[in-house]
Short mmCIF file of C-alpha atoms in Angstrom, two decimals:
data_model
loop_
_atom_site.label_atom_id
_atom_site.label_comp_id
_atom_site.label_asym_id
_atom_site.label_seq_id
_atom_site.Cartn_x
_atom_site.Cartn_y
_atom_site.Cartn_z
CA UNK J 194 102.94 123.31 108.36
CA UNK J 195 102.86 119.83 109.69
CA UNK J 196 101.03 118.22 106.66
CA UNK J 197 101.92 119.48 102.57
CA UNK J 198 99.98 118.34 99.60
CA UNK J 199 101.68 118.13 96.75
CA UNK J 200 99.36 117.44 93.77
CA UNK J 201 96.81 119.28 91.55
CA UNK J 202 94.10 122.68 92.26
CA UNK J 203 91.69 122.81 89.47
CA UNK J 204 88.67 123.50 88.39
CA UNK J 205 86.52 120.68 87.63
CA UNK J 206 83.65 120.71 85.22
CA UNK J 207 82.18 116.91 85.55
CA UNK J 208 79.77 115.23 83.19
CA UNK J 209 77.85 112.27 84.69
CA UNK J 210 76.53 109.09 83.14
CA UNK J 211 72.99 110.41 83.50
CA UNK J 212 73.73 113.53 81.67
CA UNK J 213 73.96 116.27 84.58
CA UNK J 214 76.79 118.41 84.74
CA UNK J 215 78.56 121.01 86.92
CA UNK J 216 80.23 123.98 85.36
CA UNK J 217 82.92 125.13 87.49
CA UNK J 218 83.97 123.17 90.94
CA UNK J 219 87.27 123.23 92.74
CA UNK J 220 89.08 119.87 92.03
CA UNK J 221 91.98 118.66 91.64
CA UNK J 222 93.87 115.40 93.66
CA UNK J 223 95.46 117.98 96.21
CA UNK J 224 92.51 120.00 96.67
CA UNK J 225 90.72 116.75 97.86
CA UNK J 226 93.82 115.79 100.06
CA UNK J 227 93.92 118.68 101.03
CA UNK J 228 90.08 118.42 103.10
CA UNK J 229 90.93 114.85 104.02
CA UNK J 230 93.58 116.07 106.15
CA UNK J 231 91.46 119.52 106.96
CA UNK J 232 88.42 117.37 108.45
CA UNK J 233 91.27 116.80 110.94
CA UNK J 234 93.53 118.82 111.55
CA UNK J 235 94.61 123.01 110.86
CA UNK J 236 97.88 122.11 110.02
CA UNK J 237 97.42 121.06 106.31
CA UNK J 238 98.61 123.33 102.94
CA UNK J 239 98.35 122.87 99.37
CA UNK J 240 101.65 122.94 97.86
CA UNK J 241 101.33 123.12 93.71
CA UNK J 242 101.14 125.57 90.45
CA UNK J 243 98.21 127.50 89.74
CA UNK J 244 96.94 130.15 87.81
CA UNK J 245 96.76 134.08 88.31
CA UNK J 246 93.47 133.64 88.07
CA UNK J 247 92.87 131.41 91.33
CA UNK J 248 92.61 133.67 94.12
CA UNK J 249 89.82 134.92 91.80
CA UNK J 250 88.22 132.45 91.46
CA UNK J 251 88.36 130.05 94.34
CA UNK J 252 90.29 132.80 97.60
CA UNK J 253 86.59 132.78 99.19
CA UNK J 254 87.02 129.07 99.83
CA UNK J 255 90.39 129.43 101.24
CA UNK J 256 89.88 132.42 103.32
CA UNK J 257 86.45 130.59 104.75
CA UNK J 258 88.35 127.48 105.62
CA UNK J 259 91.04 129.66 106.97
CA UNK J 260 93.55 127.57 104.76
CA UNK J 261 97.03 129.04 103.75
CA UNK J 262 97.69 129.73 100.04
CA UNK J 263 101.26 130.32 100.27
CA UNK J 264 101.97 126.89 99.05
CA UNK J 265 100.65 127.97 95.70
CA UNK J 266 103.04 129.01 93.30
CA UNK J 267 101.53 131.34 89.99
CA UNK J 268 103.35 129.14 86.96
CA UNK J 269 100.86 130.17 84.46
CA UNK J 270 97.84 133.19 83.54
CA UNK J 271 95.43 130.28 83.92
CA UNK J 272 94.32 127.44 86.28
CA UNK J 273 93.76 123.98 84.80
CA UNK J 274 90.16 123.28 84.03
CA UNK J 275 89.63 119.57 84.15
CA UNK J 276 86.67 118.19 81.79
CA UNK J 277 85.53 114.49 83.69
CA UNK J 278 83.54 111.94 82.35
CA UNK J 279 81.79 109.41 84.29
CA UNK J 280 81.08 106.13 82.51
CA UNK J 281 78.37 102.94 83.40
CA UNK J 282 81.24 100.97 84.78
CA UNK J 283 81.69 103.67 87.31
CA UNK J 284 85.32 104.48 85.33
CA UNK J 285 85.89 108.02 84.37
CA UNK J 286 87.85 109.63 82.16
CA UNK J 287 89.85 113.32 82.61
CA UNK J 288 90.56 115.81 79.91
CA UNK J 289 92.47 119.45 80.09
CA UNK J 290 90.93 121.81 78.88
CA UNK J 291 93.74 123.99 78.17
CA UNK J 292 95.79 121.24 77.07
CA UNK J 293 98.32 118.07 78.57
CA UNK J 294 101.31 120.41 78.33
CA UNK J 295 99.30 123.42 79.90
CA UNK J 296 98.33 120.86 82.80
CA UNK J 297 102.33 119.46 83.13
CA UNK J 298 103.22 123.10 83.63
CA UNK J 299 101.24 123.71 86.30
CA UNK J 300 102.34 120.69 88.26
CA UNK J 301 104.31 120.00 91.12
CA UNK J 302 107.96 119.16 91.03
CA UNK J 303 110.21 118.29 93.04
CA UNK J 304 112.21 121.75 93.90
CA UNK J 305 108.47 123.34 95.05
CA UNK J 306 108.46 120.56 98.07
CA UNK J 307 112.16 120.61 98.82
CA UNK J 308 111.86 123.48 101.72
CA UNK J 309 108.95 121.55 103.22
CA UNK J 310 110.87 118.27 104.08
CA UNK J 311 112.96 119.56 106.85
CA UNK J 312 109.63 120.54 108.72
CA UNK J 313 106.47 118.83 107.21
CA UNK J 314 105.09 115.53 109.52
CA UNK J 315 103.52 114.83 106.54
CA UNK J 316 103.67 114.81 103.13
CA UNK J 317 101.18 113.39 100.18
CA UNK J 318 102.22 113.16 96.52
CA UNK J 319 99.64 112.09 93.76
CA UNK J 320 101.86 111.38 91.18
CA UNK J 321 103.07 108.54 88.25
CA UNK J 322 106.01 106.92 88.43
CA UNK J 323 108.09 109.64 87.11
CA UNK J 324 111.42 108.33 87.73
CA UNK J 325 113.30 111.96 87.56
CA UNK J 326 110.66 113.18 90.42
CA UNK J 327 111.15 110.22 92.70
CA UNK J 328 114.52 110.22 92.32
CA UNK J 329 114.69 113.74 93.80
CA UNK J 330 112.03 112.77 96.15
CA UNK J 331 113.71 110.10 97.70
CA UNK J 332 116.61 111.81 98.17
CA UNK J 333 114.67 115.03 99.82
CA UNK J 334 113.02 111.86 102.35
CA UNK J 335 116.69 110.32 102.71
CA UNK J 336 117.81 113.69 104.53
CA UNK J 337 115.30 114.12 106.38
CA UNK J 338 112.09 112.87 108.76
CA UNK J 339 109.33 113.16 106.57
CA UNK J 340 106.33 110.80 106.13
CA UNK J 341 105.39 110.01 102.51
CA UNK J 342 102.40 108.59 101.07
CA UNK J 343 102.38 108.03 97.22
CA UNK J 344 98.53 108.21 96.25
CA UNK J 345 99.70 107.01 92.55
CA UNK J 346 98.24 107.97 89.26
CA UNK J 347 96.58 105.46 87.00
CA UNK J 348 98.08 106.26 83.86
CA UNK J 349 101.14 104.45 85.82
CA UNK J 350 99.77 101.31 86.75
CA UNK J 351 99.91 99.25 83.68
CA UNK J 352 101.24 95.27 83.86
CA UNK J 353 105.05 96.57 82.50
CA UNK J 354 105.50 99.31 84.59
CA UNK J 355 104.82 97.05 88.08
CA UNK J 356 108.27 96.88 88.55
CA UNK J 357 109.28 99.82 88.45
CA UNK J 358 106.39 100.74 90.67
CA UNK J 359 107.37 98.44 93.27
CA UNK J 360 111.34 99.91 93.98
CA UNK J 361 109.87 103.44 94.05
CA UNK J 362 106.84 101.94 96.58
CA UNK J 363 109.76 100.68 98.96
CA UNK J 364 111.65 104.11 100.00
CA UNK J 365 107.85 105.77 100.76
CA UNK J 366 106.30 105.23 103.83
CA UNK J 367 101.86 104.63 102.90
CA UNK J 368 101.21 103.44 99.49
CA UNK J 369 97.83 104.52 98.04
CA UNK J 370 96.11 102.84 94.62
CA UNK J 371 92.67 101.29 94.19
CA UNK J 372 91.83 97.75 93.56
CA UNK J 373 90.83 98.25 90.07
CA UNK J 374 94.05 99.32 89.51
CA UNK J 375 95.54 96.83 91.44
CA UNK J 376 94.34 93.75 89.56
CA UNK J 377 95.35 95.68 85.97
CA UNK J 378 98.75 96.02 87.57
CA UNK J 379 99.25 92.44 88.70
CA UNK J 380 97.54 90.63 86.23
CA UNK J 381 95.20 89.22 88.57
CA UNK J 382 91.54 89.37 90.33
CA UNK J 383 92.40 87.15 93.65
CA UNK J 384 92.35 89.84 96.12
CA UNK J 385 94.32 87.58 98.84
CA UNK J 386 96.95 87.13 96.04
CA UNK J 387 97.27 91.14 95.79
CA UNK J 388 97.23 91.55 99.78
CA UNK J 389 100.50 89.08 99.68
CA UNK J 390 102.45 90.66 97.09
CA UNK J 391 101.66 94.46 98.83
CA UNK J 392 103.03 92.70 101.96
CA UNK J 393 105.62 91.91 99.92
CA UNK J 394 107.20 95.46 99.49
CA UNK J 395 107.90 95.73 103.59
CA UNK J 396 106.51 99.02 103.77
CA UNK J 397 104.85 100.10 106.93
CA UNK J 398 101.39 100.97 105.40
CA UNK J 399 99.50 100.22 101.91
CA UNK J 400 96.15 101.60 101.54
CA UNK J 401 94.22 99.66 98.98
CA UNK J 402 90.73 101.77 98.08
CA UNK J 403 87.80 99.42 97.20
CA UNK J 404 85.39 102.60 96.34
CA UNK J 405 81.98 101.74 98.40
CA UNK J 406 83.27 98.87 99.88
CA UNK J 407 85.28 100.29 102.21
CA UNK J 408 89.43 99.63 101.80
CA UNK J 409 92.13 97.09 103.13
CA UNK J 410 94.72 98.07 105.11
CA UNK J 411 98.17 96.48 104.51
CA UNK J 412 101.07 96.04 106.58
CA UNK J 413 103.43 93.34 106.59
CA UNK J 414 102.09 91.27 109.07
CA UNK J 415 98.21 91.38 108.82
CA UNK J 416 95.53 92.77 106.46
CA UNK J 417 92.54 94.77 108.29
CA UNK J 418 89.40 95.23 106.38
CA UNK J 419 87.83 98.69 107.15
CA UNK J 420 83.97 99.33 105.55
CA UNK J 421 83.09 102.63 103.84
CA UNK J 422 80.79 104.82 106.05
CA UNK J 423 77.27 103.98 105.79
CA UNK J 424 73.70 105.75 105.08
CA UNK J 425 75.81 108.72 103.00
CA UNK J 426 74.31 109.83 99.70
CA UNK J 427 76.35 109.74 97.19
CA UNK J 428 76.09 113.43 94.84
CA UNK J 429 79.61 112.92 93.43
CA UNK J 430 81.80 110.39 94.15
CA UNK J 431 84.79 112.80 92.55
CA UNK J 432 87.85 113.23 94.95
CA UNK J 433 86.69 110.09 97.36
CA UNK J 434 90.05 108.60 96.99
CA UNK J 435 91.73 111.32 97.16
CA UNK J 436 90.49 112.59 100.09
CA UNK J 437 90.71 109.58 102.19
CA UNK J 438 94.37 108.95 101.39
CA UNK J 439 94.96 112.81 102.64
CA UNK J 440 93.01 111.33 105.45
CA UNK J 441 95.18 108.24 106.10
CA UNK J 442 98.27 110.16 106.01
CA UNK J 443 97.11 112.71 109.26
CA UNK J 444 96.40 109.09 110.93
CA UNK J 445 99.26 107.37 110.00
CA UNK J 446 101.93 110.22 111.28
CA UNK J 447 99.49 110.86 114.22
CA UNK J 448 100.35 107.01 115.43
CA UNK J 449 96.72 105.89 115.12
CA UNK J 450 96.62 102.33 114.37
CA UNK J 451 95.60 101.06 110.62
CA UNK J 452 92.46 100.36 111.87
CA UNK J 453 91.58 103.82 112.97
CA UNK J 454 93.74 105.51 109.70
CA UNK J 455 91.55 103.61 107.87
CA UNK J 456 87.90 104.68 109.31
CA UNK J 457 89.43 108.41 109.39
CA UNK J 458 89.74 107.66 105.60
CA UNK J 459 86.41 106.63 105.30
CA UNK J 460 84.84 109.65 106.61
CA UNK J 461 86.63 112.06 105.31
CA UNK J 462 85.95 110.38 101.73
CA UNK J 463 81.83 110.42 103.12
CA UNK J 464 82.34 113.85 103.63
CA UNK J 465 83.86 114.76 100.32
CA UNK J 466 81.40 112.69 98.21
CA UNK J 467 78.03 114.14 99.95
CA UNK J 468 78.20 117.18 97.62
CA UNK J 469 79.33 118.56 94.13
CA UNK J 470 83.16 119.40 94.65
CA UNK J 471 84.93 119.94 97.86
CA UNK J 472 82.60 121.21 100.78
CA UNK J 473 81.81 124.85 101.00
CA UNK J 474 83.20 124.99 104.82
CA UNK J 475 84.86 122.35 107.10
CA UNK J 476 83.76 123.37 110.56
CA UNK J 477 84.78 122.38 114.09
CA UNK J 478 81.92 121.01 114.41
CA UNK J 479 82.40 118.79 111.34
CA UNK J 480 85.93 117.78 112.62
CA UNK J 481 84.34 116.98 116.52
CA UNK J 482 80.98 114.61 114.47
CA UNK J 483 84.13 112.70 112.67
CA UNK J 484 85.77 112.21 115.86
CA UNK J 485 82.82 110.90 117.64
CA UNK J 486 82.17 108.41 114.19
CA UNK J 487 85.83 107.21 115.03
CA UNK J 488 85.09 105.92 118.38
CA UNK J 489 81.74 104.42 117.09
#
């Protein structure tokens, strides 16, 4: 496969601020990736723990998207089940179900993606700032040709951990984090500020998410602002990150400029947001529409 995911396939039950719910959705950081890239491109697998209970439960989707599930390795009887909970200020917070060491299980390490880095294009990790995974990680990238993005969790980007952040941000190739995290991280709201110390790592891409305004692509040299896709109805704004940075990574390795990597990210997010959970079916005729938005 040209493109791996490496992050999370769960089931999300999601609790909004006006008091609807859905019971059972697939969710997960990966599984949103994972259609970013789809909307694209064939070449795209999952690669994390799961349950014995997820062909079950969620093989229809797979087999109707004609998406491989050999990246999926059975750590545990169950598959995480994810409790979110939207608040007013349009933050949101994520409980397991079945428990934070139930949910570390299941995760992706570093020996799962190991095989993939001699022959992946691509590869997108959601993940902290573990420094025993990115140690590995790095060295896996070192030895081969690989594209990385880091998509990075929040419970990482707190003021003393910036540091740290930053020398693991310099041996990936796209670095992915939103601007609310941003300012926590920096200790600061001036946005051109943030742009100059991203520009600051040297790294060829960082993809700062600004939710329905759109996102600001980062290089070294210049800062491109790219709007969110317009006239889309929001049903669940779950995954919207995720699946633009999945989004940004097929661009990036494809050599589309930051420009275009960034309005591929934009409607792939449109796409993921119009509906509860990830869409039933990602057509052809989905992937020629996006195309066509692209060149609008």
């Amino acid at each position: 496969m040209k493109y791996i995911i490496a992050s999370t396939a769960v089931t999300d039950e999601i609790h909004f601020v006006d008091g609807k719910r859905t019971e059972i959705v697939a969710g997960g950081a990966g599984v949103y990736a994972l259609c970013g890239v789809k909307l694209w491109s064939d070449d795209v697998m999952l690669v994390t723990g799961v349950g014995t209970d997820f062909s079950g439960i969620y093989g229809e989707w797979y087999k109707n998207n004609n998406i491989s599930m050999d990246g999926l390795i059975e750590k545990d009887d169950k598959t995480p089940h994810t409790v979110i909970q939207y608040f007013e200020d349009g933050e949101r917070e994520e409980t397991p179900r079945y428990g934070a060491e139930h949910y570390k299980k299941i995760e992706t390490v570093p020996e799962d993606l190991k095989p993939y880095f001699a022959s992946a294009k691509g590869i997108y990790i959601f993940k902290n700032s573990d420094p025993f995974f990115w140690r590995k990680i790095i060295k896996y990238k070192e030895d081969f040709d690989s594209k990385v993005m880091w998509e990075i969790g929040c419970d990482a980007t707190y003021p003393e951990n910036y540091e740290n952040i930053k020398k693991i941000a310099k041996h990936i190739d796209i670095f992915s984090i939103n601007l609310t995290e941003s300012k926590h991280m920096m200790g600061t709201e001036d946005i051109e500020e943030i742009i100059k110390e991203y520009q600051s790592f040297q790294i060829p891409l960082v993809f700062l998410r600004r939710g329905a305004e759109g996102a600001i692509m980062i290089t070294p040299d210049e800062a491109i602002i790219v709007p969110s896709q317009k006239n889309i109805k929001v049903v669940d704004p779950t995954g919207g990150g995720n699946s633009s940075s999945g989004a940004v990574l097929y661009g990036f390795c494809e050599g589309y400029s930051p420009l275009i990597c960034g309005k591929m990210g934009s409607i792939s997010a449109a796409m993921c947001i119009s509906q509860y959970g990830v869409p039933d079916r990602i057509t052809s005729e989905m992937r020629l529409e996006a195309m066509r938005n692209v060149e609008r």
